[in-house]
PDB file of C-alpha atoms and ligand atoms in Angstrom:
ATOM      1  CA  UNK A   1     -48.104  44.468-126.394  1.00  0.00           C
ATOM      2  CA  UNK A   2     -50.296  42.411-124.534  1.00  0.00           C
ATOM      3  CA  UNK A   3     -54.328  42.395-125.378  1.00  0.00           C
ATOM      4  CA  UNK A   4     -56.526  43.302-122.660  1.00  0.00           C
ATOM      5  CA  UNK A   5     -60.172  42.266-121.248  1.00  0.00           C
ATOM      6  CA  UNK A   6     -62.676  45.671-121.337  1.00  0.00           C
ATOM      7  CA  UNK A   7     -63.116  43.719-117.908  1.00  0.00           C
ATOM      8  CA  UNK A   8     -59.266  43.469-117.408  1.00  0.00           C
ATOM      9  CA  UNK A   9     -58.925  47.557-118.194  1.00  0.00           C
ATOM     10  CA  UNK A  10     -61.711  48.213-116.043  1.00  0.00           C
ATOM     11  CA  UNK A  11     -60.662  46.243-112.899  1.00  0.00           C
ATOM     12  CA  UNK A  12     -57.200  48.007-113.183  1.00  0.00           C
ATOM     13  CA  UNK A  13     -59.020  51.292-113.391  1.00  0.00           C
ATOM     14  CA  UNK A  14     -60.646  50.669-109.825  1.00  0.00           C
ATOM     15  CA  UNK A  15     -57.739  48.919-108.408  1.00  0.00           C
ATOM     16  CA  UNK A  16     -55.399  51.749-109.133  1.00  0.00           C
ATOM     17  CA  UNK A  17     -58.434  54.183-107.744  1.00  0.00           C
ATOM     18  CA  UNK A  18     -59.084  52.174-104.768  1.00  0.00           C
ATOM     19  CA  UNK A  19     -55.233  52.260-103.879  1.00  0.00           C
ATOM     20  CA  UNK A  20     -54.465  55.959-104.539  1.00  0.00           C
ATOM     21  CA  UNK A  21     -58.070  56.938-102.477  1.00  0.00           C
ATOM     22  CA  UNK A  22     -56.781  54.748 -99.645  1.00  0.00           C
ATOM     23  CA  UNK A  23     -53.170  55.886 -99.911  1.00  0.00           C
ATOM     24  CA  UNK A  24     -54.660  59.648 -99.576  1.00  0.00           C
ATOM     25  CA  UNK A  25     -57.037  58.629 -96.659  1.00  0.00           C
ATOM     26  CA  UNK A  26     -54.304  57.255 -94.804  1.00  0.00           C
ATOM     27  CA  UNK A  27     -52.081  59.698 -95.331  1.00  0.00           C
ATOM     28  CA  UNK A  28     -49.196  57.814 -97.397  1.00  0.00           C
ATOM     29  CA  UNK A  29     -49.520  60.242 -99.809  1.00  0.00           C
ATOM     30  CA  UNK A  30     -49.965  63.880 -97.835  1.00  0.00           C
ATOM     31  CA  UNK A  31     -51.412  66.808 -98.351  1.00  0.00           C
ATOM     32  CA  UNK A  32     -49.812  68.709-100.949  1.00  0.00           C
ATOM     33  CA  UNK A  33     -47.379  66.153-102.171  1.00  0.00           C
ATOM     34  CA  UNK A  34     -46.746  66.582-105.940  1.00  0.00           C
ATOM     35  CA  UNK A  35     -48.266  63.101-107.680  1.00  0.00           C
ATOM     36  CA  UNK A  36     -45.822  62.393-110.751  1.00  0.00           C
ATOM     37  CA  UNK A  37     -48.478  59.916-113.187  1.00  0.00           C
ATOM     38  CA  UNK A  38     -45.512  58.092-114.221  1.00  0.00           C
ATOM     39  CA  UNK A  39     -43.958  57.117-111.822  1.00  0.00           C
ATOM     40  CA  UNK A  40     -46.833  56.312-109.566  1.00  0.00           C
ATOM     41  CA  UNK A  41     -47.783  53.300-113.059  1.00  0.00           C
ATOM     42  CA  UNK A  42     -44.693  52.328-112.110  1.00  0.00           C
ATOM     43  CA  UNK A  43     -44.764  51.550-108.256  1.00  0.00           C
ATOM     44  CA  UNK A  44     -48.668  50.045-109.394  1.00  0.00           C
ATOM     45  CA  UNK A  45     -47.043  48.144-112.302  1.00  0.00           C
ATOM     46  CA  UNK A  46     -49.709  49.629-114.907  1.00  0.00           C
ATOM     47  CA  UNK A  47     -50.065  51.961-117.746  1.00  0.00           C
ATOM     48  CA  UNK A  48     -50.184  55.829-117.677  1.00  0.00           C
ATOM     49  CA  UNK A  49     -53.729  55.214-118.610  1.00  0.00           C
ATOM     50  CA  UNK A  50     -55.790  53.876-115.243  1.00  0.00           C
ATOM     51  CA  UNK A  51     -53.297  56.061-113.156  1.00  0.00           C
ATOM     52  CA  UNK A  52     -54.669  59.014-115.035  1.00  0.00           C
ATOM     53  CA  UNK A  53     -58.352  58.086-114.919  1.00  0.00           C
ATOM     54  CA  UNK A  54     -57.912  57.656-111.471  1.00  0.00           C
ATOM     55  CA  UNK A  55     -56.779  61.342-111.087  1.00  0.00           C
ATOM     56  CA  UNK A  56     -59.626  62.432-112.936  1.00  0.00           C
ATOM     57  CA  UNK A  57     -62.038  60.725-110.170  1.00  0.00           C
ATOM     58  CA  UNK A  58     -60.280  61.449-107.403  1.00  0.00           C
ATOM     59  CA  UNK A  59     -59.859  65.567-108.544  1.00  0.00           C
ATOM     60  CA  UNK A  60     -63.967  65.030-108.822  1.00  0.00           C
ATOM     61  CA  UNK A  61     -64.341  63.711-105.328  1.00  0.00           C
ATOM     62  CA  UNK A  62     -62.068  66.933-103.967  1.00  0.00           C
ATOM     63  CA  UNK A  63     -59.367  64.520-102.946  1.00  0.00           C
ATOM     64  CA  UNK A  64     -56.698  65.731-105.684  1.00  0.00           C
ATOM     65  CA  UNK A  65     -55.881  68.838-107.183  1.00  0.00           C
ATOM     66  CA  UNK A  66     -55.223  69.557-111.079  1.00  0.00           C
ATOM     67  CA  UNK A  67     -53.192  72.820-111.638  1.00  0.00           C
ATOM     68  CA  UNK A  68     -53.038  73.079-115.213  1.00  0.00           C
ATOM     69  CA  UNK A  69     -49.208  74.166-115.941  1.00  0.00           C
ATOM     70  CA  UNK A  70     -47.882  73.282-112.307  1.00  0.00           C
ATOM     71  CA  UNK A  71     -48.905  69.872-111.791  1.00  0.00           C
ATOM     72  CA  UNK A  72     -51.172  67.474-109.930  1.00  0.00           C
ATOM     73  CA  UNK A  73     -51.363  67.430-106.170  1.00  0.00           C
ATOM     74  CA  UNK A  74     -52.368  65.601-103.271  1.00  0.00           C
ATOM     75  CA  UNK A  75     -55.190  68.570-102.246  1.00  0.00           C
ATOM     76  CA  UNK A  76     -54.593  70.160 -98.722  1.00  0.00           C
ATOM     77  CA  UNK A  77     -57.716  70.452 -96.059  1.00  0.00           C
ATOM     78  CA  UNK A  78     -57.276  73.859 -94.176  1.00  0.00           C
ATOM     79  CA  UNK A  79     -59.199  74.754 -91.706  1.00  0.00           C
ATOM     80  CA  UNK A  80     -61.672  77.067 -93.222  1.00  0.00           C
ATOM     81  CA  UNK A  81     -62.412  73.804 -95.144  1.00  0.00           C
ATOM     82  CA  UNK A  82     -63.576  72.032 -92.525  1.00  0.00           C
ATOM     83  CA  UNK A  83     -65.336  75.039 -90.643  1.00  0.00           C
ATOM     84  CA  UNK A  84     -67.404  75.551 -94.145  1.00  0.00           C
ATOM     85  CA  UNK A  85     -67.728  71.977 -94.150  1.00  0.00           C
ATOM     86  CA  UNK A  86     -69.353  71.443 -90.901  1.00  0.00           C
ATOM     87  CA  UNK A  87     -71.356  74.977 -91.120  1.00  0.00           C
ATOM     88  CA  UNK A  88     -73.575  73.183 -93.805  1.00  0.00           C
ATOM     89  CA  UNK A  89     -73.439  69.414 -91.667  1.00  0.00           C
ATOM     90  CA  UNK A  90     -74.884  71.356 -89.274  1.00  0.00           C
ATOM     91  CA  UNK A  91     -77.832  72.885 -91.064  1.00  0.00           C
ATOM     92  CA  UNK A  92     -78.293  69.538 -93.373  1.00  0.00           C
ATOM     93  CA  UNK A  93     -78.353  67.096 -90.397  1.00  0.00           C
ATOM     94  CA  UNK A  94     -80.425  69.623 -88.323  1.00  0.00           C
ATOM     95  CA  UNK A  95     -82.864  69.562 -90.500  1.00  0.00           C
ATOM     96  CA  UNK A  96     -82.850  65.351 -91.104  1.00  0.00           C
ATOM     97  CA  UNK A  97     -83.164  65.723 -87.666  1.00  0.00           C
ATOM     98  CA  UNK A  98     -86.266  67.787 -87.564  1.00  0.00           C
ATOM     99  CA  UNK A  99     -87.845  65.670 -90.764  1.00  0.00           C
ATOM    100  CA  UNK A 100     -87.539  62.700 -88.760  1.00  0.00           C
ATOM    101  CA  UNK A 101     -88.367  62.983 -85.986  1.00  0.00           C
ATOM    102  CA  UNK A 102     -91.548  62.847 -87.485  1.00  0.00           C
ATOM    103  CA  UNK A 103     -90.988  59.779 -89.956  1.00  0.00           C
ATOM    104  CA  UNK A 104     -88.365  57.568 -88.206  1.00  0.00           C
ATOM    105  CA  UNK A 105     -89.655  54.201 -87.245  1.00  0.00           C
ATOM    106  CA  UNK A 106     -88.320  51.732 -85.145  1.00  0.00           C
ATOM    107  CA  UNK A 107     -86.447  49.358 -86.916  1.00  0.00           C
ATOM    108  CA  UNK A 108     -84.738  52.721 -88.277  1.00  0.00           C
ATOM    109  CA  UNK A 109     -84.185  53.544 -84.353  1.00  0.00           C
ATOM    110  CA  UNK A 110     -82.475  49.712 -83.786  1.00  0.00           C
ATOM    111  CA  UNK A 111     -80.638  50.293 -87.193  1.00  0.00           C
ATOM    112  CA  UNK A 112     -78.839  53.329 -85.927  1.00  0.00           C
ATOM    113  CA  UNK A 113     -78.189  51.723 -82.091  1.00  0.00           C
ATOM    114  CA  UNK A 114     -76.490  48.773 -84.275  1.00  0.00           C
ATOM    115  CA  UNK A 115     -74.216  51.668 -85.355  1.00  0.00           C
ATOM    116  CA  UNK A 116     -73.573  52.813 -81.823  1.00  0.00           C
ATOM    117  CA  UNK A 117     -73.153  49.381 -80.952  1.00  0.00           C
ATOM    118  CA  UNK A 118     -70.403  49.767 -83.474  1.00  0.00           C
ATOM    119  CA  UNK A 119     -68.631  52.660 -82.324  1.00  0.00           C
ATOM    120  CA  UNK A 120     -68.795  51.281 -79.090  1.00  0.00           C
ATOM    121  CA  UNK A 121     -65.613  48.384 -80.206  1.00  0.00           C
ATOM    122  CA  UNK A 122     -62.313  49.603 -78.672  1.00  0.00           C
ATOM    123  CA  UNK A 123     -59.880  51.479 -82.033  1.00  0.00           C
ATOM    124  CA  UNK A 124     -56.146  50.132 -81.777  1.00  0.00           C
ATOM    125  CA  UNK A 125     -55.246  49.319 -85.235  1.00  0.00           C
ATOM    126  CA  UNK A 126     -55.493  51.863 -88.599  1.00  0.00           C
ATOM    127  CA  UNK A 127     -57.916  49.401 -89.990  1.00  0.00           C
ATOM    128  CA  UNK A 128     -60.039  49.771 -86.651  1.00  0.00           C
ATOM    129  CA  UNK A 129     -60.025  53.323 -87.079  1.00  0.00           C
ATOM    130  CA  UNK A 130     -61.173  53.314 -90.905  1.00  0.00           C
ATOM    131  CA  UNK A 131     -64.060  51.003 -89.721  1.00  0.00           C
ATOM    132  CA  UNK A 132     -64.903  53.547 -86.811  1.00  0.00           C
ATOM    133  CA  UNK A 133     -64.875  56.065 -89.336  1.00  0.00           C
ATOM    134  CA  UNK A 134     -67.485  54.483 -91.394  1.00  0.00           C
ATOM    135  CA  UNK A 135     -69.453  53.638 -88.754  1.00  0.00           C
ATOM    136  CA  UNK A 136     -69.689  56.897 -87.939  1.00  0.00           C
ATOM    137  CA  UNK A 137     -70.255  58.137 -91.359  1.00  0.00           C
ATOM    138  CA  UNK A 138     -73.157  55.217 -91.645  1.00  0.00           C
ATOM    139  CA  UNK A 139     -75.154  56.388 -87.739  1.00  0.00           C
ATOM    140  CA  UNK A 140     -75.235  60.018 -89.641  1.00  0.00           C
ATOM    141  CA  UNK A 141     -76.476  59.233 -92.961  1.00  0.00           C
ATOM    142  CA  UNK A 142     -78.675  57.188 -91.087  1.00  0.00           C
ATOM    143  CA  UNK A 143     -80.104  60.173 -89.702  1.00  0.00           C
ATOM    144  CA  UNK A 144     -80.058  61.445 -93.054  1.00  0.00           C
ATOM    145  CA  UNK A 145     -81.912  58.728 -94.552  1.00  0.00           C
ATOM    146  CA  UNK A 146     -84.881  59.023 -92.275  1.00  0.00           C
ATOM    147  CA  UNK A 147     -85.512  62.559 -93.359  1.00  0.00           C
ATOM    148  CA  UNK A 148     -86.939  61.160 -96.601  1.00  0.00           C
ATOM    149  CA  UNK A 149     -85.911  64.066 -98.740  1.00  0.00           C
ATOM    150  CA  UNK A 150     -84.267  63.176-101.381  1.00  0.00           C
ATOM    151  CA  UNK A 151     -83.246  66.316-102.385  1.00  0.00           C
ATOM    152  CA  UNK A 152     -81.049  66.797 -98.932  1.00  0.00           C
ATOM    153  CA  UNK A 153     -79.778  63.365 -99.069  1.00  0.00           C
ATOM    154  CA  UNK A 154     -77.718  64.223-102.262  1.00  0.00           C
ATOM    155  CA  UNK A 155     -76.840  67.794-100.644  1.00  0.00           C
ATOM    156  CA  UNK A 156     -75.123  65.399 -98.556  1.00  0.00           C
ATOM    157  CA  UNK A 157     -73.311  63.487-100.369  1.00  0.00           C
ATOM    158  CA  UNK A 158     -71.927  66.083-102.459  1.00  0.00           C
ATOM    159  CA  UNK A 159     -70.437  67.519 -99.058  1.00  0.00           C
ATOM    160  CA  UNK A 160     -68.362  64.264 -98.724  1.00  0.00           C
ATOM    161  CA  UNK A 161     -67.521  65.565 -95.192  1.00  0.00           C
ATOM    162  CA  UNK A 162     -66.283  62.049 -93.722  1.00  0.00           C
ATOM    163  CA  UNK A 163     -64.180  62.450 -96.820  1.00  0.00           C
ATOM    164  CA  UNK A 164     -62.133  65.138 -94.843  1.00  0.00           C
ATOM    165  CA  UNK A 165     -62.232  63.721 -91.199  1.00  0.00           C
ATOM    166  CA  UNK A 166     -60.493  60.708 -92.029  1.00  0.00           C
ATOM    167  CA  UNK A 167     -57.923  62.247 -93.752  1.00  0.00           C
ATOM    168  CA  UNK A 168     -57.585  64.836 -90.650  1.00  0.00           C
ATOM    169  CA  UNK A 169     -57.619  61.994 -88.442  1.00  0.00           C
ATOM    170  CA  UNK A 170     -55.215  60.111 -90.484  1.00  0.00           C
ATOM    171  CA  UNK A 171     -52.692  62.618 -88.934  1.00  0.00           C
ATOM    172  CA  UNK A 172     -53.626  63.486 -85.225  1.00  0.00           C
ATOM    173  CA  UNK A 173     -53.347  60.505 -82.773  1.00  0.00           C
ATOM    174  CA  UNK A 174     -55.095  62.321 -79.797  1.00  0.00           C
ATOM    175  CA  UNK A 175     -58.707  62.042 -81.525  1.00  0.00           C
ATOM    176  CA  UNK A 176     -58.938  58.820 -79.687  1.00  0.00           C
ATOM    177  CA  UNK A 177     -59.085  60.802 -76.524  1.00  0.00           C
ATOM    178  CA  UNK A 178     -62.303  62.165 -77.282  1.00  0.00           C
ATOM    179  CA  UNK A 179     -64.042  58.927 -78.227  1.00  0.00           C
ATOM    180  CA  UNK A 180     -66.259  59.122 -74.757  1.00  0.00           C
ATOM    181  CA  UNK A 181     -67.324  62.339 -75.753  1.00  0.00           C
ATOM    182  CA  UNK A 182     -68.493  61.007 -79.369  1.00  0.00           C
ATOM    183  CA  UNK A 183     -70.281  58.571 -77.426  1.00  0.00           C
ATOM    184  CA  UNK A 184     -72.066  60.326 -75.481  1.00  0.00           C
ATOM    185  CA  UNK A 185     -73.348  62.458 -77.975  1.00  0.00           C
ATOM    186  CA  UNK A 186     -74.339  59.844 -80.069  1.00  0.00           C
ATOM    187  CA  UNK A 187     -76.550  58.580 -77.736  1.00  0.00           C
ATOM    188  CA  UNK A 188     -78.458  62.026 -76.977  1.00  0.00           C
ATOM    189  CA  UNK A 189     -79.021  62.312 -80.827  1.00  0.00           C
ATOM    190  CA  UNK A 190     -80.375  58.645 -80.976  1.00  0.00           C
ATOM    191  CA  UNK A 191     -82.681  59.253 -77.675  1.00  0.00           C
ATOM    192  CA  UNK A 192     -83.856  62.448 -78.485  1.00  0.00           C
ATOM    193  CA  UNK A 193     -85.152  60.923 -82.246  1.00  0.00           C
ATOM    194  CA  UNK A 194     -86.690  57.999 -80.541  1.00  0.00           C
ATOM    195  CA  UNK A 195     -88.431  60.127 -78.284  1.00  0.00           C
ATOM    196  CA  UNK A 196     -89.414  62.229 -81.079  1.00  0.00           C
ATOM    197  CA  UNK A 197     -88.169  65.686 -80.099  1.00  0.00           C
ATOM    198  CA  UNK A 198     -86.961  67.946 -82.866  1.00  0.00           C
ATOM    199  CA  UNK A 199     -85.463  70.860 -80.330  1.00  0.00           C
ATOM    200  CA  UNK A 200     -83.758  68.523 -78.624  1.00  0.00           C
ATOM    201  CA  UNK A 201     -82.457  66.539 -81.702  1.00  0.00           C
ATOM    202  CA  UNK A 202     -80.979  69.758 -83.462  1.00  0.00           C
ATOM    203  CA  UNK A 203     -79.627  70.733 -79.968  1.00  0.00           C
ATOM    204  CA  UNK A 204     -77.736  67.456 -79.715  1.00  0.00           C
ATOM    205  CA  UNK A 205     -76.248  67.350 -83.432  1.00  0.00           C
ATOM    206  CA  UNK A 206     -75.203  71.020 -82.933  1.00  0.00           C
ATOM    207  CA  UNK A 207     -73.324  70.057 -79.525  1.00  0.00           C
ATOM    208  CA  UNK A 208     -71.538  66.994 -81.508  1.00  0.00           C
ATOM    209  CA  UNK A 209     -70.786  68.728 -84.680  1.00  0.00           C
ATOM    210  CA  UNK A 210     -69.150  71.795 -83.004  1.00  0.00           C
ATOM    211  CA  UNK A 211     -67.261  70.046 -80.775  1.00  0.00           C
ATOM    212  CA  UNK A 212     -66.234  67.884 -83.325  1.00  0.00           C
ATOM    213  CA  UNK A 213     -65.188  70.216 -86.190  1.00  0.00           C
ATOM    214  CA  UNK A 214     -63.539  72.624 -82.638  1.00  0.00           C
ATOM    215  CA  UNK A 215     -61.299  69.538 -82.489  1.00  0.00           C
ATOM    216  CA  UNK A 216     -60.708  68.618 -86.474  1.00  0.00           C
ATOM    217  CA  UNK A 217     -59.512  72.178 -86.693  1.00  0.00           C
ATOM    218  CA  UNK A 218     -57.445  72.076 -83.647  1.00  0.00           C
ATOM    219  CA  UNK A 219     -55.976  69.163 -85.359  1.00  0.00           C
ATOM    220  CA  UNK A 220     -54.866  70.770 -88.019  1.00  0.00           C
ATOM    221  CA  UNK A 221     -53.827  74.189 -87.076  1.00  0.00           C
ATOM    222  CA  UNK A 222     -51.249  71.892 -84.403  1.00  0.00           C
ATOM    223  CA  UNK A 223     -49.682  69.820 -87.337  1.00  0.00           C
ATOM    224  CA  UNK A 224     -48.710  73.128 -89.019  1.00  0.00           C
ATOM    225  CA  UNK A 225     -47.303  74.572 -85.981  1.00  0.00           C
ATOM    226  CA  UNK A 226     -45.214  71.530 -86.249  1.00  0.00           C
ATOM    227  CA  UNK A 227     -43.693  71.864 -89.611  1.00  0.00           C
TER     228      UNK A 227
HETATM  229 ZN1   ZN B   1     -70.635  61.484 -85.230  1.00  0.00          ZN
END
């Protein structure tokens, strides 16, 4: 038996997480899909041991599911997931948006054009569209960020909602079509916080986030018409 590092166990715990988040957010290993622990060490070439830690982190962050006497599964995103998801977005970001219009300053205002800057670069490849993705997940908690509230930023978090787009986007090819639209909206949520409007700000996330979670859904419910 060969002696290990605490360093050596601890980088095979995040490798083997890192791999079996990614393989999830790409869509490798889909929603639902039974996860057998041993043979999954196997294909990584590790012990039981990191692959179940993993599971543990990953059933925290919502992306696995641990049925005690039936097994452990890749969790599914329904609908109604994302609808509740976005319902709160919508009422979190609203009120960053109200907050900070009030607080934001300008380098915070260039920080978040950077971002649309970003989103701006053409998305061909699957690492193109995981960079989009956090792009877009960075221009929101932007927004988030310049509320100031602590307290809402960790609301937030816990919602891991960019969690569940890329994993719905992992599957629909057409979300690419609606890239001008994202754009656009983008930019009326920037303007209307540099020009320090509230109305206008919550207006302009609630336009983006409906239309947005309209089309996640839409996504979904088409991919089970499929099967
Ligand atoms: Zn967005």
């Amino acid at each position: 038996m060969t002696k290990r590092s605490p360093i050596t166990r601890e980088r095979a715990n995040d490798a083997v997480h890192s791999a079996l988040r990614q393989a999830i957010l790409t869509s490798a290993l889909r929603p639902g899909e039974r996860l057998n622990i041993a043979e999954l060490a196997e294909q990584l070439r590790v012990s039981l041991t990191p692959v179940r830690n993993a599971v543990q982190l990953l059933a925290a962050e919502g992306l696995i599911d641990v049925r005690p006497r039936s097994g452990t599964f890749v969790a599914t995103i329904t609908p109604e997931d994302v609808v509740e998801t976005f319902q709160i977005r919508g009422a979190l970001e609203g009120l960053a948006a109200e907050l900070a219009c009030n607080l934001i300053t300008p380098e915070q205002i260039d920080g978040m054009r950077r971002h649309l800057r970003a989103l701006a670069r053409p998305v061909r490849t699957v690492a193109d569209r995981q960079q989009h993705e956090r792009d877009n997940a960075a221009l929101h908690m932007a927004l988030v960020l310049a509320s100031r509230n602590i307290r809402l930023l960790e609301a937030y978090h816990r919602l891991n909602a960019h969690i569940q787009i890329a994993r719905v986007h992992a599957e629909d090819a057409e979300w690419k079509d609606r890239l001008r639209d994202e754009r656009m909206e983008h930019d009326e949520i920037v303007d209307a916080l540099e020009a320090r409007q509230p109305e206008r700000a919550v207006r302009a996330i609630r336009v983006h986030l409906d239309r947005a979670c309209h089309a996640l859904t839409r996504g979904i419910d088409v991919r089970r018409a499929a099967v």
